[in-house]
PDB file of C-alpha atoms in Angstrom:
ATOM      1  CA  UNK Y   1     -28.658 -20.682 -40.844  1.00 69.00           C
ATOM      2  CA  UNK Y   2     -30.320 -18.007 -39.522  1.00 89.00           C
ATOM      3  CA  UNK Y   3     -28.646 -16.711 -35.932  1.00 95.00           C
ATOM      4  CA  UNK Y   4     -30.019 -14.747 -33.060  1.00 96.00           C
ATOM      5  CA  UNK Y   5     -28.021 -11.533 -31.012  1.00 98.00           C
ATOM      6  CA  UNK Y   6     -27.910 -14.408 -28.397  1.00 97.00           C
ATOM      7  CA  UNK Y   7     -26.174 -17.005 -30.580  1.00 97.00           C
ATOM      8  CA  UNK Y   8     -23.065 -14.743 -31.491  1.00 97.00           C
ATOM      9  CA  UNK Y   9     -22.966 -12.980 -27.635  1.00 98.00           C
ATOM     10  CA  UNK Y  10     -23.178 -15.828 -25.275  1.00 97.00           C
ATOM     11  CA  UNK Y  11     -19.595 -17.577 -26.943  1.00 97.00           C
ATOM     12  CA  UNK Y  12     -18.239 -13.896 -26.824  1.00 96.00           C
ATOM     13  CA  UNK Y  13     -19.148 -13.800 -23.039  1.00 96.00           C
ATOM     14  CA  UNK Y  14     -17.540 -17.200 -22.409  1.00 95.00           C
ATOM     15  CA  UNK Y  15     -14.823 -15.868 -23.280  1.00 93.00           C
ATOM     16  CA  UNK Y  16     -15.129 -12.342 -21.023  1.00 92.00           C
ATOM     17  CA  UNK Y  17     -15.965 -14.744 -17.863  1.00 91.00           C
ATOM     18  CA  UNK Y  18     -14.219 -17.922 -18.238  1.00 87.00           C
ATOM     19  CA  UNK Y  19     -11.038 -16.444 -16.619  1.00 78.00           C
ATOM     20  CA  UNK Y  20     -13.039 -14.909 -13.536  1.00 75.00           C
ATOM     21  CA  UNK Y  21     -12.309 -11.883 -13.845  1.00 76.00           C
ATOM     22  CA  UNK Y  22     -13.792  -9.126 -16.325  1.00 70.00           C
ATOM     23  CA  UNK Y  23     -11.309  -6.289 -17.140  1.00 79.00           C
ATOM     24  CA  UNK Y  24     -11.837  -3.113 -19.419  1.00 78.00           C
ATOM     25  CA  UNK Y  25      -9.941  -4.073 -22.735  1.00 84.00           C
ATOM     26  CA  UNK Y  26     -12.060  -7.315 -22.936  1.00 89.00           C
ATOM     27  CA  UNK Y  27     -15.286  -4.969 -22.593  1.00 91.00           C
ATOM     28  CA  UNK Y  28     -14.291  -3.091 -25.262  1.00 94.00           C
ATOM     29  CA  UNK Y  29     -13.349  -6.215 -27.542  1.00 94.00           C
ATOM     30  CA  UNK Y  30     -16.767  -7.620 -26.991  1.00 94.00           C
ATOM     31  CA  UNK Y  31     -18.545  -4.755 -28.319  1.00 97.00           C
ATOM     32  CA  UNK Y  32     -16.129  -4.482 -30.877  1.00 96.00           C
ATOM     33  CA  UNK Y  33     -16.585  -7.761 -31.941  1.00 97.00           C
ATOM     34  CA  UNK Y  34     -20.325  -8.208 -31.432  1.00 97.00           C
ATOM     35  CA  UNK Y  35     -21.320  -5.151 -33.649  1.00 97.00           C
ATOM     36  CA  UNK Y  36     -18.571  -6.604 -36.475  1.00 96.00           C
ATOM     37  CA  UNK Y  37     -20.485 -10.255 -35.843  1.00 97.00           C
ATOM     38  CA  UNK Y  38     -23.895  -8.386 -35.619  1.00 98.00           C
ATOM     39  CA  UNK Y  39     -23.669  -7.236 -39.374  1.00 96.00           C
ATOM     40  CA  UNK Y  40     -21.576 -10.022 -40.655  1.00 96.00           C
ATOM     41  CA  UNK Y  41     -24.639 -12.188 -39.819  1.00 96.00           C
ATOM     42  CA  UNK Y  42     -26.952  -9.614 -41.005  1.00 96.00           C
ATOM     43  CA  UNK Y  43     -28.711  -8.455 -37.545  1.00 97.00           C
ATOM     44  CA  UNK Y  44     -29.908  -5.471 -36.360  1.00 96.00           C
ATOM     45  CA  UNK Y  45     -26.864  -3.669 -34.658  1.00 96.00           C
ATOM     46  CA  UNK Y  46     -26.344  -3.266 -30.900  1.00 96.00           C
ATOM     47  CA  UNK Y  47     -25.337  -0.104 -29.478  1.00 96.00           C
ATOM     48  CA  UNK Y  48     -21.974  -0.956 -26.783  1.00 95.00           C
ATOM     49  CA  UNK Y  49     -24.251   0.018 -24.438  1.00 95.00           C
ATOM     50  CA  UNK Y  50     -26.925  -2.587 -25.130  1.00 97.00           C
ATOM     51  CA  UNK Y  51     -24.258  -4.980 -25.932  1.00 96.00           C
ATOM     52  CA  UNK Y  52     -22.969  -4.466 -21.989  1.00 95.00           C
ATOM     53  CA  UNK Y  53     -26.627  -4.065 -20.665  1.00 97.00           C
ATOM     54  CA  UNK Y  54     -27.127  -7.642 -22.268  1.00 97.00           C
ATOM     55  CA  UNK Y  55     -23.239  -9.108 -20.730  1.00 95.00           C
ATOM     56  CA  UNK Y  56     -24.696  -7.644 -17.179  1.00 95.00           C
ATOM     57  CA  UNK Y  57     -27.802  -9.170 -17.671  1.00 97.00           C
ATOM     58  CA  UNK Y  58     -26.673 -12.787 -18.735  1.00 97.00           C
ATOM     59  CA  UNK Y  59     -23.371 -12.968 -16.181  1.00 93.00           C
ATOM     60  CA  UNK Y  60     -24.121 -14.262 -13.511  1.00 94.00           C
ATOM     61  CA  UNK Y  61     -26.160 -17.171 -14.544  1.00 94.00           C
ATOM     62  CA  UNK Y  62     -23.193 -17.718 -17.165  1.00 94.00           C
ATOM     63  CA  UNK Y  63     -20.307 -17.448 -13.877  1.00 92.00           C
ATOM     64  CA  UNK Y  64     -22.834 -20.053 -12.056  1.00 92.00           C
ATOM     65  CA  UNK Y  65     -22.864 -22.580 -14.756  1.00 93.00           C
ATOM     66  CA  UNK Y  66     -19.077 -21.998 -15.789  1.00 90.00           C
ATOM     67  CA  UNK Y  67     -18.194 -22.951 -11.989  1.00 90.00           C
ATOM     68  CA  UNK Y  68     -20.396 -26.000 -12.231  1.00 86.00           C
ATOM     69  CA  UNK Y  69     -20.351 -29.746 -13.703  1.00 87.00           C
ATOM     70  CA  UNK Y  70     -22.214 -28.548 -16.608  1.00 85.00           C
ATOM     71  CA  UNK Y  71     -19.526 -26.123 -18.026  1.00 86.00           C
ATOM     72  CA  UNK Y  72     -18.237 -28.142 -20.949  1.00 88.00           C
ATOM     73  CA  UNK Y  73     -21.597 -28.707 -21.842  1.00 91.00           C
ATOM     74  CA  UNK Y  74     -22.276 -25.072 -22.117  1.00 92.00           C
ATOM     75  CA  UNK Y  75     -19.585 -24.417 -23.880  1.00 92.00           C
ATOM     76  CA  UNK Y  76     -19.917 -27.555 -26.474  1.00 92.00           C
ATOM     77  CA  UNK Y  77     -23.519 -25.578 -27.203  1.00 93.00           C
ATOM     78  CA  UNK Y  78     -22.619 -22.478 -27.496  1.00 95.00           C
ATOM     79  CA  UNK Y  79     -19.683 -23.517 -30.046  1.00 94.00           C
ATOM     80  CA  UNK Y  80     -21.464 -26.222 -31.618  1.00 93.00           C
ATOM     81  CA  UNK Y  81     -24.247 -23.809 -32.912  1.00 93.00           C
ATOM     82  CA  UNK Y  82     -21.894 -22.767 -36.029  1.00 95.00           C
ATOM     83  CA  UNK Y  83     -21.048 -25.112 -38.426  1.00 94.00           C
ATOM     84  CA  UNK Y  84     -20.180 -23.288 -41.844  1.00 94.00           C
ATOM     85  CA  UNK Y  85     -16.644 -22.056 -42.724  1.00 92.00           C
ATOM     86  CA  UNK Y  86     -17.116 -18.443 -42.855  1.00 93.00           C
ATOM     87  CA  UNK Y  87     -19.440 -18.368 -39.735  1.00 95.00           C
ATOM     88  CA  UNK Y  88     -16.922 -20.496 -37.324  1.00 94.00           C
ATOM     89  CA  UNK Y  89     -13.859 -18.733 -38.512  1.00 93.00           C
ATOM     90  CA  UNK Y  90     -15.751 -15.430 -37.369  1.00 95.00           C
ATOM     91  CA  UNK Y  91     -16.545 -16.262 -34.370  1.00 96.00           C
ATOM     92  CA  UNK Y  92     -13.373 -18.038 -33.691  1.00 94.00           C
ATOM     93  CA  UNK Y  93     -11.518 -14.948 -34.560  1.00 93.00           C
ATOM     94  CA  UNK Y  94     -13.524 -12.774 -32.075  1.00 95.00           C
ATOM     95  CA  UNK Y  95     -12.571 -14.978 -29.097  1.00 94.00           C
ATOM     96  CA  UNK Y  96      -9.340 -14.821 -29.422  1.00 92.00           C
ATOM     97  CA  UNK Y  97      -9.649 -11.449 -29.914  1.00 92.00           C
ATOM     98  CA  UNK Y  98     -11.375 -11.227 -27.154  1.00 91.00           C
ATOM     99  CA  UNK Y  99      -9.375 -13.335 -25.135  1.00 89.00           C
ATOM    100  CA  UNK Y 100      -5.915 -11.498 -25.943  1.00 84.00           C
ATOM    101  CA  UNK Y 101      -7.022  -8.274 -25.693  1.00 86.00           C
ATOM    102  CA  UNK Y 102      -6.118  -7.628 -21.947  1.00 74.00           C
ATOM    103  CA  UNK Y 103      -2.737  -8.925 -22.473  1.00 76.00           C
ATOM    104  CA  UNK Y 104      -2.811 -11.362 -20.076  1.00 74.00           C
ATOM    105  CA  UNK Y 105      -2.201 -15.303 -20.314  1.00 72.00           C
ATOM    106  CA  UNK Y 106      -4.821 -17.335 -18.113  1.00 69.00           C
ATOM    107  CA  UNK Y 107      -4.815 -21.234 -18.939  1.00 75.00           C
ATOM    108  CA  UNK Y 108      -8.880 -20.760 -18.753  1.00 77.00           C
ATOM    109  CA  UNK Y 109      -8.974 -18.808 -21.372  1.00 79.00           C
ATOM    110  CA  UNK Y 110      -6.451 -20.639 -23.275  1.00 82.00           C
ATOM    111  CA  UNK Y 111      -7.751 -24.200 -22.730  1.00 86.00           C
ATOM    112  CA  UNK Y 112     -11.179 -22.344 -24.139  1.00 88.00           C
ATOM    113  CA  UNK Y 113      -9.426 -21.827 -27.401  1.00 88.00           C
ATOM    114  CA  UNK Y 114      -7.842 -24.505 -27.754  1.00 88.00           C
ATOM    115  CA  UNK Y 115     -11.556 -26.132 -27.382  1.00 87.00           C
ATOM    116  CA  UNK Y 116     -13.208 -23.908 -30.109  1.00 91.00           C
ATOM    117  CA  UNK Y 117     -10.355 -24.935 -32.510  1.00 89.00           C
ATOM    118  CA  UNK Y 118     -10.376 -28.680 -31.616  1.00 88.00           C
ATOM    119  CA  UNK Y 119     -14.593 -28.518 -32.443  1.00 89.00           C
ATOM    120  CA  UNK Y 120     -14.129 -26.664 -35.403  1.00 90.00           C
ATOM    121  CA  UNK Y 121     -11.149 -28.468 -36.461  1.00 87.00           C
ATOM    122  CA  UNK Y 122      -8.988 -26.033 -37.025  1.00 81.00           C
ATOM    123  CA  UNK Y 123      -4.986 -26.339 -35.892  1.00 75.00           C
ATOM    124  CA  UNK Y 124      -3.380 -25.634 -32.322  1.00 60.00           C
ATOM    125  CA  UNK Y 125      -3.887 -21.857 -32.495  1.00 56.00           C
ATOM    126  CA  UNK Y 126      -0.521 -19.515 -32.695  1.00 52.00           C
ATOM    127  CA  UNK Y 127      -1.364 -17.526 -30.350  1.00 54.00           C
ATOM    128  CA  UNK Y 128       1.527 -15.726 -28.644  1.00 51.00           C
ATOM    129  CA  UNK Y 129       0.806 -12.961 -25.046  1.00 50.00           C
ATOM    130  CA  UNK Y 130       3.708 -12.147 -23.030  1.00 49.00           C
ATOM    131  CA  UNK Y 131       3.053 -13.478 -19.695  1.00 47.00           C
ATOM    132  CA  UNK Y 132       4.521 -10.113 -17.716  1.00 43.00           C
TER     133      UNK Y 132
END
């Protein structure tokens, strides 16, 4: 299946907003990850700075609808969208890398994981952040 820059960013922003608050390492982790997605999936690269440009652009509306009644449903799409092995275990791997980057435990971010590997039917994830 044939993915878009849109498809592989908008689960890697989930995972940026969903604990309210965006912080440095988790910038970094996104671009990181987005350019290693971006050529995995065989799409023209991103520079960081396009890869934040597009984050600034898409934030808000993504905030809005992660506040809102709607936010499992946005979620369930943007997860759903991958189905093969290789493709979910990528983008899997970026969110938590993503998500433990600022070395922070927020049960948001968690109970987002925990999600991705419920859909994708992978095990409780063993992911361990020192909660100092």
């Amino acid at each position: 299946m044939a993915f878009t820059h849109d498809d592989i960013l908008l689960p890697l922003a989930i995972t940026v907003i969903i604990d309210r608050k965006v912080r440095s390492p988790e910038m970094q982790s996104l671009a990181t990850q987005a350019t290693g997605l971006f050529e995995l999936f065989e799409l023209e690269p991103m520079e960081d700075n396009d890869i934040q440009e597009w984050f600034k652009a898409h934030s808000k509306d993504l905030e809005t609808k992660l506040k809102g009644e709607r936010r499992n449903t946005l979620v369930l799409r943007a997860l759903s969208r991958f189905k093969e092995e290789r493709d979910v275990e990528a983008i899997y791997d970026a969110m938590v890398s993503i998500s433990v980057s600022d070395k922070e435990y927020v049960v948001s971010e968690s109970e987002l994981i925990k999600s991705a590997a419920a859909i994708w039917g992978f095990p409780r994830p063993p992911i361990k952040v020192d909660r100092s």
